[in-house]
Tab-separated table of C-alpha atoms and ligand atoms in Angstrom:
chain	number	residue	atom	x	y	z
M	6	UNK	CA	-24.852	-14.297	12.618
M	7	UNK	CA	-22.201	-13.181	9.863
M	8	UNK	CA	-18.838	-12.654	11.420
M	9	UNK	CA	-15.275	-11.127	10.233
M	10	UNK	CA	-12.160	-12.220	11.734
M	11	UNK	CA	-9.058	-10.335	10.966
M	12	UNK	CA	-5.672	-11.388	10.783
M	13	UNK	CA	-4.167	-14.485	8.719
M	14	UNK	CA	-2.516	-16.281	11.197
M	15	UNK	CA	-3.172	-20.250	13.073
M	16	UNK	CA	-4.290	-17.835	15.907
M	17	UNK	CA	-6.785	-16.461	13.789
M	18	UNK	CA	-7.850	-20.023	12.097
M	19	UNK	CA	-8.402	-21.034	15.549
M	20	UNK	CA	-10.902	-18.553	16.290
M	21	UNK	CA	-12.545	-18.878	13.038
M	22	UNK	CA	-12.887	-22.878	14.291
M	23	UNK	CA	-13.766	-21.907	17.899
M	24	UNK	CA	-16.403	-19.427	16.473
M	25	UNK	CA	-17.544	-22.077	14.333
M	26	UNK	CA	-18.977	-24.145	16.834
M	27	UNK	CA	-21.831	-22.134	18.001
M	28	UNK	CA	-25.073	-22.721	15.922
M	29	UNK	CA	-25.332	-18.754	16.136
M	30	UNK	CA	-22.883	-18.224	13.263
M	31	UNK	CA	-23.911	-18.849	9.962
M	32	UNK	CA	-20.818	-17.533	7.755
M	33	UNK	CA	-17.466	-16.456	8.992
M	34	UNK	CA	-15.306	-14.003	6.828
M	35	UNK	CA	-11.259	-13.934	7.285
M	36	UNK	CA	-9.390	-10.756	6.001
M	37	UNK	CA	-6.568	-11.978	5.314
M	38	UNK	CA	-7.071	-15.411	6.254
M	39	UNK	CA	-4.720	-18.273	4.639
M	40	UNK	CA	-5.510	-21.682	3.340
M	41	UNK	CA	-6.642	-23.172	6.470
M	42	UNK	CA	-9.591	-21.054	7.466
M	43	UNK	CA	-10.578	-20.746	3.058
M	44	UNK	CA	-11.513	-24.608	3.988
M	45	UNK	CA	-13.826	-23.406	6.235
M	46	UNK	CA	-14.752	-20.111	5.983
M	47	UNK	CA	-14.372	-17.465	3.166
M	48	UNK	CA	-11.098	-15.355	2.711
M	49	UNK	CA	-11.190	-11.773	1.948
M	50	UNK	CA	-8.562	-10.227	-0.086
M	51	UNK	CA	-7.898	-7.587	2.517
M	52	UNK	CA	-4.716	-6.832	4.528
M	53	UNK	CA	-5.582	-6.614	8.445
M	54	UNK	CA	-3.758	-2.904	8.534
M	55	UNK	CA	-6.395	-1.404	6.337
M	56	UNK	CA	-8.921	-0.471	8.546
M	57	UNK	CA	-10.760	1.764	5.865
M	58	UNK	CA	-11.341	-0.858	3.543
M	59	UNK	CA	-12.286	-3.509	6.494
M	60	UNK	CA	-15.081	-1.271	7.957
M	61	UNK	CA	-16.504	-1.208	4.436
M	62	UNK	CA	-16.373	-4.765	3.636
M	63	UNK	CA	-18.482	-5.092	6.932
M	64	UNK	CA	-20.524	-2.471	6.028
M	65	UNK	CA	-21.287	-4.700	2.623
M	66	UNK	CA	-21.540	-7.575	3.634
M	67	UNK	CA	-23.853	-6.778	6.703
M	68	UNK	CA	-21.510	-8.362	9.589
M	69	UNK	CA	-22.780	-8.665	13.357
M	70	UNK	CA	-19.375	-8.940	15.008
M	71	UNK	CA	-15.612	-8.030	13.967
M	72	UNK	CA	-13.029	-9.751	15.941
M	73	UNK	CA	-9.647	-8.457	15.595
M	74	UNK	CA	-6.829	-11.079	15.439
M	75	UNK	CA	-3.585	-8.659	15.177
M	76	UNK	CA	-2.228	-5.872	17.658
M	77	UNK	CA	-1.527	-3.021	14.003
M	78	UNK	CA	-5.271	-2.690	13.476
M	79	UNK	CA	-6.320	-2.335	17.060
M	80	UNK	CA	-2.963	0.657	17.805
M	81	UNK	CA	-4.733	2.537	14.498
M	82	UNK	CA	-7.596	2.625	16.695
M	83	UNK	CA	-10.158	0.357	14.387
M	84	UNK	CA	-12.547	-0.346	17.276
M	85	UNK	CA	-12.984	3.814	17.327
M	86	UNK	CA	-13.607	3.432	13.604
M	87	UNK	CA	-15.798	0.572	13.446
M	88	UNK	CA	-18.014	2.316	16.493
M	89	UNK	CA	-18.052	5.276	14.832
M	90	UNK	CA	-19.327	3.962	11.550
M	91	UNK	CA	-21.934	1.900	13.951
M	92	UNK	CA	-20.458	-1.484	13.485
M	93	UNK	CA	-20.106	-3.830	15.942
M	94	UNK	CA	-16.696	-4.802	16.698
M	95	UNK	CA	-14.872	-7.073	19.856
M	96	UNK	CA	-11.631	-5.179	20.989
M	97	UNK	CA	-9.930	-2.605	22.883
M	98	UNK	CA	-9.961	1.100	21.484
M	99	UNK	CA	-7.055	2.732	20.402
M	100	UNK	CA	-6.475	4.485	23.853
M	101	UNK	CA	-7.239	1.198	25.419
M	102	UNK	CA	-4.311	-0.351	22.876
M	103	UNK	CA	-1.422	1.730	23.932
M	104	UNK	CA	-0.849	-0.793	27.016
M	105	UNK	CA	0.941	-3.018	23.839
M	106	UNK	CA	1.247	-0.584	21.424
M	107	UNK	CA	3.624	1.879	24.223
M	108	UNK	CA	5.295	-0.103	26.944
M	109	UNK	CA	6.119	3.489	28.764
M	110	UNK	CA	1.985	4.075	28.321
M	111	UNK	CA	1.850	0.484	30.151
M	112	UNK	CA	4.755	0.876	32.772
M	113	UNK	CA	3.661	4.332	34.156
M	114	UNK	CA	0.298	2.731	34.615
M	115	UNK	CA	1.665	-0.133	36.428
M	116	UNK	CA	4.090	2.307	38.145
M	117	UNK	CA	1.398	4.653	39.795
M	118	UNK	CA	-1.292	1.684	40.519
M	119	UNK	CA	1.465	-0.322	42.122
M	120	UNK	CA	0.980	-3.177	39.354
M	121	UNK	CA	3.357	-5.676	40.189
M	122	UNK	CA	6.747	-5.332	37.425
M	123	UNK	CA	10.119	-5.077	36.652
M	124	UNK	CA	11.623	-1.417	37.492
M	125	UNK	CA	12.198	0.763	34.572
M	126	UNK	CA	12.799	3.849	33.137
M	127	UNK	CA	12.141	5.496	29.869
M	128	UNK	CA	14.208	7.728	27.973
M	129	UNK	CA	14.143	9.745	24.392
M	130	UNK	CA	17.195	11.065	24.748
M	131	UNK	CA	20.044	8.438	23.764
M	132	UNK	CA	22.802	10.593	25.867
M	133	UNK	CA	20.537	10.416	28.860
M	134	UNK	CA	19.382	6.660	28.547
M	135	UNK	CA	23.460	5.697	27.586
M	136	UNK	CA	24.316	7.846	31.518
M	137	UNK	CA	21.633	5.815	33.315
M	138	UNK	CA	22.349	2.922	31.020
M	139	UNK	CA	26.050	2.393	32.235
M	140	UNK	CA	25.099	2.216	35.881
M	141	UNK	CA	22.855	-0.772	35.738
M	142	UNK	CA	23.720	-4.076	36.509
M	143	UNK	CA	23.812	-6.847	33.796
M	144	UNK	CA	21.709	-8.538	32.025
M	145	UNK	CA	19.611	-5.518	31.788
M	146	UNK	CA	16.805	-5.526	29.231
M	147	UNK	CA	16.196	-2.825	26.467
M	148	UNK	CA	12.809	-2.326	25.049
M	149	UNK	CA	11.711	-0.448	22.438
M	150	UNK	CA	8.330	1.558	23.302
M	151	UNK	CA	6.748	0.820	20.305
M	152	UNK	CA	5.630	-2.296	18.448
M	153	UNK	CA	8.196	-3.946	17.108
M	154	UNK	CA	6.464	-7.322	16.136
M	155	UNK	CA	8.724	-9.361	18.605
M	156	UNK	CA	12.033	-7.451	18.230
M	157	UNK	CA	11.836	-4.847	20.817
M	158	UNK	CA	13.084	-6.462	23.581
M	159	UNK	CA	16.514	-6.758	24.289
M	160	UNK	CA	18.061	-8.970	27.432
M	161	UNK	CA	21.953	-7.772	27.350
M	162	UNK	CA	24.128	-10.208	28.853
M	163	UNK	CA	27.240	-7.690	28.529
M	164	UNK	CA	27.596	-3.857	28.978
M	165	UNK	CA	28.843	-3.616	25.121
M	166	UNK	CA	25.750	-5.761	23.856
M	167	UNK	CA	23.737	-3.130	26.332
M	168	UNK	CA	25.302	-0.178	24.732
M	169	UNK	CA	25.472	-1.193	21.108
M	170	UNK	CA	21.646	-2.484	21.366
M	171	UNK	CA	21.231	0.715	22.962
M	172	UNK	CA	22.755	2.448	20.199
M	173	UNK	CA	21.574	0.407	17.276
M	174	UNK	CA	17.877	1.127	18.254
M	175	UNK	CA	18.316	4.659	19.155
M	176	UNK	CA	20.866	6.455	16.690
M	177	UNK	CA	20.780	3.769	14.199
M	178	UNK	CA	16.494	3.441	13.976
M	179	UNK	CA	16.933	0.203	13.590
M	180	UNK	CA	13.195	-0.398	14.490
M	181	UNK	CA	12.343	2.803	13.271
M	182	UNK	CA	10.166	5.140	15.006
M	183	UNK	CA	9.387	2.020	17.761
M	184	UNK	CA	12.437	2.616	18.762
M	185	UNK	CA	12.067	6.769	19.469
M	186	UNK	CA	11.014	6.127	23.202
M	187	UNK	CA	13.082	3.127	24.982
M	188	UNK	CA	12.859	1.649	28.360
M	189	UNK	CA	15.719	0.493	30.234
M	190	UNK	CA	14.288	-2.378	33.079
M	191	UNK	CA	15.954	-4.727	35.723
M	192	UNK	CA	15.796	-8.023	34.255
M	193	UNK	CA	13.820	-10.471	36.088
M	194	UNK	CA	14.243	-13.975	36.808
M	195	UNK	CA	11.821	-17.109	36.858
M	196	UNK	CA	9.171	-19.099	35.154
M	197	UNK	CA	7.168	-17.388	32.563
M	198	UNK	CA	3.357	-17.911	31.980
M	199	UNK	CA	0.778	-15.933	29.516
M	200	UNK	CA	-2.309	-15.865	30.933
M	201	UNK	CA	-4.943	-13.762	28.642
M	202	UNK	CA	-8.726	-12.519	30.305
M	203	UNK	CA	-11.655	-11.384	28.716
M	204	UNK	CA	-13.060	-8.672	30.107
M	205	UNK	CA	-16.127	-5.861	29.599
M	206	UNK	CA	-14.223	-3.238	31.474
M	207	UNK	CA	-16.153	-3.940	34.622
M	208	UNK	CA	-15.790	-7.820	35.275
M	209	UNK	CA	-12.361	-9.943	34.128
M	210	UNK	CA	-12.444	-13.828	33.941
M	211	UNK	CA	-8.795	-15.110	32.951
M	212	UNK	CA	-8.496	-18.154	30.392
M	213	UNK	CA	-6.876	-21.320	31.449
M	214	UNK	CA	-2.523	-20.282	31.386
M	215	UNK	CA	-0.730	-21.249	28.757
M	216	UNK	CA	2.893	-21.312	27.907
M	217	UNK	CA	5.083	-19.946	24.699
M	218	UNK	CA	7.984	-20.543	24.006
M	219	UNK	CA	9.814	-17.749	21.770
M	220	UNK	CA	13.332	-19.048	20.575
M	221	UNK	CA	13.417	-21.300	17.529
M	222	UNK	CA	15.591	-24.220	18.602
M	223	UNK	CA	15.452	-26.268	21.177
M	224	UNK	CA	16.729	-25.446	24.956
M	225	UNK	CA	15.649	-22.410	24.494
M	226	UNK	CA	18.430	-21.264	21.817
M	227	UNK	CA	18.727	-19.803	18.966
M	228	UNK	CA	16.655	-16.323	17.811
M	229	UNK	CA	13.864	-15.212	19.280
M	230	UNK	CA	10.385	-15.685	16.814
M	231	UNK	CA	7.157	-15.262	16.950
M	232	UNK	CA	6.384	-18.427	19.166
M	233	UNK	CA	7.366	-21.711	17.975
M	234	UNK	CA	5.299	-23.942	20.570
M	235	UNK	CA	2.760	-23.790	23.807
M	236	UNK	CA	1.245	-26.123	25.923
M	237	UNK	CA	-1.753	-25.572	28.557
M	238	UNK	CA	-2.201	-26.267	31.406
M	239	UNK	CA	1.447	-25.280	32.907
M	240	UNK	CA	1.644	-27.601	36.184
M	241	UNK	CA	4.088	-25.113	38.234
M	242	UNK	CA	1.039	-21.991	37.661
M	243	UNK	CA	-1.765	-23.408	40.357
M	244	UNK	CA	-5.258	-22.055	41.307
M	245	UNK	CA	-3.815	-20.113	44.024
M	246	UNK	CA	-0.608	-18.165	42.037
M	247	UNK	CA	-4.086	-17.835	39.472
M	248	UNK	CA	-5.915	-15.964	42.262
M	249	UNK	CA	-2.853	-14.570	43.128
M	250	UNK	CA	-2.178	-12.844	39.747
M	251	UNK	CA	-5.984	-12.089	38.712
M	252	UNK	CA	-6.090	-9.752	42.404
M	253	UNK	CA	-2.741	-8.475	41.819
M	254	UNK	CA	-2.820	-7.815	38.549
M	255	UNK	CA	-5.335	-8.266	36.260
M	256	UNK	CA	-8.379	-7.076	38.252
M	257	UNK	CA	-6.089	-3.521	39.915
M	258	UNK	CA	-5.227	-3.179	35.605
M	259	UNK	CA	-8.476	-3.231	34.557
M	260	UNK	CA	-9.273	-0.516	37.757
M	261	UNK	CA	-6.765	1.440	36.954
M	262	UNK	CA	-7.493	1.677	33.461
M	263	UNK	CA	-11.055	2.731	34.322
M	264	UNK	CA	-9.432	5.097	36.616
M	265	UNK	CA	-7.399	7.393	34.185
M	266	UNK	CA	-10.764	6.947	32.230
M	267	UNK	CA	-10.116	4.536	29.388
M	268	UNK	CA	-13.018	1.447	29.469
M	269	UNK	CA	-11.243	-1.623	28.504
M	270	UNK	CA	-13.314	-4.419	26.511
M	271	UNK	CA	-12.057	-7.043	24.467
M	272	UNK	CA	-9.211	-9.607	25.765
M	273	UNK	CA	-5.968	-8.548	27.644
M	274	UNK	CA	-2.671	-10.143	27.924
M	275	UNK	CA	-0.606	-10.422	30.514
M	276	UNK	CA	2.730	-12.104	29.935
M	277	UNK	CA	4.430	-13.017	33.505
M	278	UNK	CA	7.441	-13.812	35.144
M	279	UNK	CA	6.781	-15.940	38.742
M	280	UNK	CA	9.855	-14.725	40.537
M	281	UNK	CA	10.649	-15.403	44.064
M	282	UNK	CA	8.667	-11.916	44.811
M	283	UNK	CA	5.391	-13.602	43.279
M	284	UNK	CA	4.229	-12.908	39.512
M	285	UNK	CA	5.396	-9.564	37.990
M	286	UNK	CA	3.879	-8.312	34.413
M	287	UNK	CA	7.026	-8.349	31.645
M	288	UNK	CA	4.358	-7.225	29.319
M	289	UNK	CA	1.230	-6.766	28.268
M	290	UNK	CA	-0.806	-7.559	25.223
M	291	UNK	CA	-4.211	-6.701	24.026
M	292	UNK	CA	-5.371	-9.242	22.146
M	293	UNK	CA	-5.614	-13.105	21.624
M	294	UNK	CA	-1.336	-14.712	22.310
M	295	UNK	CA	-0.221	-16.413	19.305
M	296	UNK	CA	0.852	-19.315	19.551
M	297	UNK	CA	-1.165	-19.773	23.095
M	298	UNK	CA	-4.293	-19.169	21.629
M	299	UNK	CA	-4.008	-22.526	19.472
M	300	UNK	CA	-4.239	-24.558	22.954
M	301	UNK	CA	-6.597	-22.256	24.797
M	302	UNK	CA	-9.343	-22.240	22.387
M	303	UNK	CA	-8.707	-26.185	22.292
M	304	UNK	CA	-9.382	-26.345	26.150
M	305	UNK	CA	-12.632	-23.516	26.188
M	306	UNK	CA	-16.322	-25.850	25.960
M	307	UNK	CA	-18.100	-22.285	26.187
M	308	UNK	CA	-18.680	-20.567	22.593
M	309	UNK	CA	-16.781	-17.835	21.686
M	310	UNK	CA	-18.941	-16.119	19.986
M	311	UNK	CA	-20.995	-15.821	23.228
M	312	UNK	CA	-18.731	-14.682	25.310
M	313	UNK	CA	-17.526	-11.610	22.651
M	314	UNK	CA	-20.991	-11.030	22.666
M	315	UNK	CA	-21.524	-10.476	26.430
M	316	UNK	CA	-18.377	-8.116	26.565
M	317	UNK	CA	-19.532	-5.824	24.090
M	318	UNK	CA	-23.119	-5.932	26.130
M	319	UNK	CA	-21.113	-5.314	29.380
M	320	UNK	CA	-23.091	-8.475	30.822
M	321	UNK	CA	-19.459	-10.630	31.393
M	322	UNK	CA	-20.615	-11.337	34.699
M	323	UNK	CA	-23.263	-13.340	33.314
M	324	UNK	CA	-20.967	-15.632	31.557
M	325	UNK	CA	-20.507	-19.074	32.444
M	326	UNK	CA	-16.824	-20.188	31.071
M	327	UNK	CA	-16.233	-23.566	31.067
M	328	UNK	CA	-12.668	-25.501	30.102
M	329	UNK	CA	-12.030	-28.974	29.611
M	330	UNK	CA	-9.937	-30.419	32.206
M	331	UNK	CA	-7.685	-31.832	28.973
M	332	UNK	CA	-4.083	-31.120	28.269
M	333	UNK	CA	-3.356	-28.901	25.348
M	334	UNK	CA	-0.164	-28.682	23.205
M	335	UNK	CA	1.102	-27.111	19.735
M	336	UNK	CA	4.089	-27.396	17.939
M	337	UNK	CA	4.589	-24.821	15.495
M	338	UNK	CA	6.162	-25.763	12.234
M	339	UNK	CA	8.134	-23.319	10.263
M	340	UNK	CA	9.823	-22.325	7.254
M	341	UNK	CA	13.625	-23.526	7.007
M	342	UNK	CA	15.551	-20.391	8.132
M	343	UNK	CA	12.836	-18.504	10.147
M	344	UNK	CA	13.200	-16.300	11.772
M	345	UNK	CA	15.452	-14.964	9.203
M	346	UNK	CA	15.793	-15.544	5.436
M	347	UNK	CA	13.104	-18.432	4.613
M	348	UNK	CA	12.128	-19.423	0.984
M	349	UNK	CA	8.179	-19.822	0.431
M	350	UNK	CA	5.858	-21.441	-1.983
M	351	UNK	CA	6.469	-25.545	-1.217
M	352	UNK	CA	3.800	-28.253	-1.408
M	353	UNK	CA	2.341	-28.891	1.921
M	354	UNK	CA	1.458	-33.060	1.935
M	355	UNK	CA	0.273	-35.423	4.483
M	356	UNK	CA	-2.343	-32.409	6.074
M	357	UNK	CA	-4.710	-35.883	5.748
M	358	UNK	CA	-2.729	-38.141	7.011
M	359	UNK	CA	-2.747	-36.997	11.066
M	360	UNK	CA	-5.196	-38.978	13.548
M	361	UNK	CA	-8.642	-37.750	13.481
M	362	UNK	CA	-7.940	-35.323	16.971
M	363	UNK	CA	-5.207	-33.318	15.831
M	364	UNK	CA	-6.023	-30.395	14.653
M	365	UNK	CA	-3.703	-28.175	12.082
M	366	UNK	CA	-4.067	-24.762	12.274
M	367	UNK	CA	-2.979	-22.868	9.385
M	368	UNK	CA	-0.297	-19.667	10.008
M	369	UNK	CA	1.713	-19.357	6.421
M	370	UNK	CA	-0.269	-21.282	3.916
M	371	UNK	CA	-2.547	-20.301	0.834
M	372	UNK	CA	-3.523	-22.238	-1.753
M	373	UNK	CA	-2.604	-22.610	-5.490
M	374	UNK	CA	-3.949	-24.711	-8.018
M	375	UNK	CA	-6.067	-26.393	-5.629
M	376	UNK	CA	-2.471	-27.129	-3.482
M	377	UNK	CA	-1.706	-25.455	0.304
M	378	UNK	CA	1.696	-24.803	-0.192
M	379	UNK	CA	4.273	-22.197	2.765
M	380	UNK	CA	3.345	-18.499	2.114
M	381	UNK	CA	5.327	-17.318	5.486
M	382	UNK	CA	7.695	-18.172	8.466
M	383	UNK	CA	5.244	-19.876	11.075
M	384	UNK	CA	3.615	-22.599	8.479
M	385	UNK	CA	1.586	-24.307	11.019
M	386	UNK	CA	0.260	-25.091	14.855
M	387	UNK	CA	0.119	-29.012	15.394
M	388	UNK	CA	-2.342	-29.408	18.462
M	389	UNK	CA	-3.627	-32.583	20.615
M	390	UNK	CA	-5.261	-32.932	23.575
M	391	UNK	CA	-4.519	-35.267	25.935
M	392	UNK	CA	-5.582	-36.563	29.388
M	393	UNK	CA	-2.293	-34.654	30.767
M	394	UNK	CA	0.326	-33.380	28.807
M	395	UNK	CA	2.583	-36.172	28.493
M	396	UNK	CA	-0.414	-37.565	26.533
M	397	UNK	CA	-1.107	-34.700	24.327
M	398	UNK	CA	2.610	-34.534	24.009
M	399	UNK	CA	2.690	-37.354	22.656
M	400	UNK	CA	0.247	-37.302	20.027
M	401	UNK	CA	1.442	-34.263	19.070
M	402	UNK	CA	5.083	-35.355	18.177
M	403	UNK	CA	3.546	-39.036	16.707
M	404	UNK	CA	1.477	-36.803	14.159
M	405	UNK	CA	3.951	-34.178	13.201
M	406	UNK	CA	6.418	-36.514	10.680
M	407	UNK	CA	3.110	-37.212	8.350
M	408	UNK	CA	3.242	-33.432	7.894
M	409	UNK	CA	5.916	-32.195	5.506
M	410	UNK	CA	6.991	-29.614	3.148
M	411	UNK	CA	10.835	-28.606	2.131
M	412	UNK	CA	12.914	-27.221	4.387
M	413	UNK	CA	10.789	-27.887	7.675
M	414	UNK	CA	11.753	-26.693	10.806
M	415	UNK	CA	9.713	-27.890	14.232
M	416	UNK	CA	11.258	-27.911	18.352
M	417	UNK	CA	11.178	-31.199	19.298
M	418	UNK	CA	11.438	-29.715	23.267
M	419	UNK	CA	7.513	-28.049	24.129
M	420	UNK	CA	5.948	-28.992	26.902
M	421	UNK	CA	9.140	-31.767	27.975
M	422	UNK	CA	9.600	-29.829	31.115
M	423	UNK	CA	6.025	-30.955	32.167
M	424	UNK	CA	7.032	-34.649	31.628
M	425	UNK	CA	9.035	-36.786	34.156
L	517	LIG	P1	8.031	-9.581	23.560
L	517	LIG	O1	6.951	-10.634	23.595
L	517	LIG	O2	8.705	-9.454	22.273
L	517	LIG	O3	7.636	-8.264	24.185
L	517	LIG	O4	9.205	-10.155	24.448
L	517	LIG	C1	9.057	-10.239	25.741
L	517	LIG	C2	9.973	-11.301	26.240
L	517	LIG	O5	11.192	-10.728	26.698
L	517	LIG	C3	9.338	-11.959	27.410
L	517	LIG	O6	8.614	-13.091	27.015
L	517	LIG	C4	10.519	-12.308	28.285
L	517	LIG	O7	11.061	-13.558	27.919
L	517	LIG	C5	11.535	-11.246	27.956
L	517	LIG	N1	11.495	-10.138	28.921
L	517	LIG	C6	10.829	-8.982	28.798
L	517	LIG	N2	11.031	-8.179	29.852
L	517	LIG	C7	11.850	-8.833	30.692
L	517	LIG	C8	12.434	-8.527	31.971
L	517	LIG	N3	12.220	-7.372	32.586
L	517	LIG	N4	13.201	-9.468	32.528
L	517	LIG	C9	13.448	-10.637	31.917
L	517	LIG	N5	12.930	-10.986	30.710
L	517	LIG	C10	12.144	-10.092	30.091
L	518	LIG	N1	2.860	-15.234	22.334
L	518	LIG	C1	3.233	-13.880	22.473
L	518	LIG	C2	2.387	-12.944	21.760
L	518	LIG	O1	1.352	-13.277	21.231
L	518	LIG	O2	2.757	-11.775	21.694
């Protein structure tokens, strides 16, 4: 089989590797891709936003499967394009999208299937949202409707951060037309887990949990990014809050989607808080988590490639999933600065020099003159697997000094909570 992964990210490289290991797949194509999956597969010179010229190149080069990395290309609605141009493709449609690409889309589903999540209201009228706004206790969390790659959501910890945030997003369009539509929620409290499902609309199997953890420094300060570490398995998220959550949530979702008529295939999200009235949705995603996907795919024995294939046929049922009973955890290595101002372009050295089971997965890299140097904020995903996590912990940490390039930025916190 010929395959086409889009996106350029070390979620995407780890599909490409995960792909890889089925003797189904003969070449893999990345559009984008970055330095890590040109090693082993081949990049195309594509961005992942234009759909147009990614159904053509899989027209040309006769692909089997697509398999969309990024949310941008699946809110545009490139599964409706790739079906309608008869080409196979593994994610949701764009009407299937909106539950990431509009939270109000998302919350008035949850709202009127009684999906388990924070109470919330949405406004488009800044006088209206600043009346309701002013009432509501603090924190209280402001989200922008649309995507707003990370920066939507907004957990005031005063009324004037509330109403400038308000204001900023609102008046000021300082996430631009994301920002149109806003939801004001409670803010909820407790331990957060992503836990992401494939599903063929009918049937839903969830992948082993996983955490992320989204500010840059360590103890959780600092800006929020796009993930700077995960681990799987978290030890506080057991079989039975699993159950719990794939009845309560995932399985009534996937109903209620099929409900208001919209057939969900492809892989959804479901980023959780466990509060003390059991796990609530914060939000939802509908596609592969990035960083989490770097440890999931390190924990799934069953080929990817055959359980894409099975959604599309509507035969998930059939699937047998197996995990390793291994620890998984990533450390993300940036660019000095992210999440703001970074510089780009430095030598990456001692990508050699780790033990023989980590594996790097590539994020903002490319080649040049034969060199991987940084191309972006999130450079890397160091992962090892371990017996537990204290092992893989500490492989992970032992490794990550032979890696370097200027200005490198790493936590030295993920998964420490797990270890006593
Ligand atoms: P994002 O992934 O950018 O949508 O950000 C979502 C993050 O914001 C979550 O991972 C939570 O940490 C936080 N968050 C979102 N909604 C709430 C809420 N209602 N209460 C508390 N934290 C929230
Ligand atoms: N890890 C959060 C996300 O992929 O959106």
């Amino acid at each position: 089989m010929r395959l086409l992964v889009i996106g350029g990210g070390a979620r995407e490289h780890s599909l490409v590797w995960q792909l890889l290991q089925s003797p189904k797949v003969d070449k893999i194509y990345v559009a984008p891709g970055n330095a890590g999956t040109q090693a082993i597969a081949h990049n195309l010179n594509i961005s992942a936003s234009d759909i147009e010229a990614l159904a053509d190149a899989a027209e040309e080069l006769s692909i089997d499967l697509t398999i969309v990395g990024p949310e941008i290309p699946l809110a545009m609605g490139i599964a409706d394009l790739f079906q309608e141009r008869g080409l196979s493709i593994s994610g949701p449609s764009r009407a299937a999208a909106q539950m990431e690409s509009s939270k109000d889309f998302a919350k008035r589903l949850m709202r009127k299937h009684c999906i388990p999540c924070a109470k919330g209201v949405t406004f488009s009228s800044f006088a209206e949202a600043q009346e309701y706004l002013i009432k509501q206790e603090i924190p209280v969390v402001i989200k922008a409707n649309g995507l707003a790659a990370g920066k939507g959501v907004i957990i005031a910890q005063s009324m004037k951060e509330a109403l400038s945030s308000l204001s900023d997003i609102m008046v000021g369009k300082k996430l631009g037309s994301a920002g149109d539509k806003i939801l004001i929620e409670e803010c909820l409290f407790g331990k957060e887990v992503s836990l992401i499902a494939f599903t063929d609309g009918k049937t839903i199997i969830p992948m082993v949990p996983a955490c992320d953890y989204k500010r840059a420094l360590d103890n959780d300060m600092g800006a929020n990014t796009g993930g700077m570490g995960t681990y799987s398995p978290p030890g506080f998220f057991d079989r039975s809050l699993l159950d719990l959550t794939v009845e309560t949530i995932l399985k009534p979702t996937i109903q209620a989607l099929a409900q208001e008529g919209i057939s969900y295939k492809g892989v959804l999200y479901a980023g959780l808080m466990l509060t003390a009235d059991g796990p609530k949705v914060l939000e939802f995603n509908v596609r592969f988590g990035d960083p989490e996907t770097q440890v999931v795919l390190r924990r799934l024995n069953t080929p990817l490639v055959d359980i894409l294939l099975a959604i599309n046929d509507g035969t998930l049922d059939k699937v047998n999933i197996e995990w390793s009973d291994n620890a998984c955890v990533g450390v993300v290595m940036a660019s000095g600065g992210y999440p703001n101002k970074y510089k780009s372009d430095f030598p990456v050295s001692g990508l050699d020099k780790v033990d023989n089971d980590i594996i790097v997965f590539h994020a903002g890299t490319k080649l040049k003159k034969g060199q991987v140097v940084t191309s972006g904020g999130r450079v890397l995903t160091v992962t090892a697997m371990g017996k537990d996590i204290a092992e893989a912990r500490t492989k992970v940490y032992k490794n990550i000094p032979h890696i370097d390039f200027q200005g490198k930025q790493y936590r030295k916190d993920i998964a420490a909570r797990e270890v006593r």
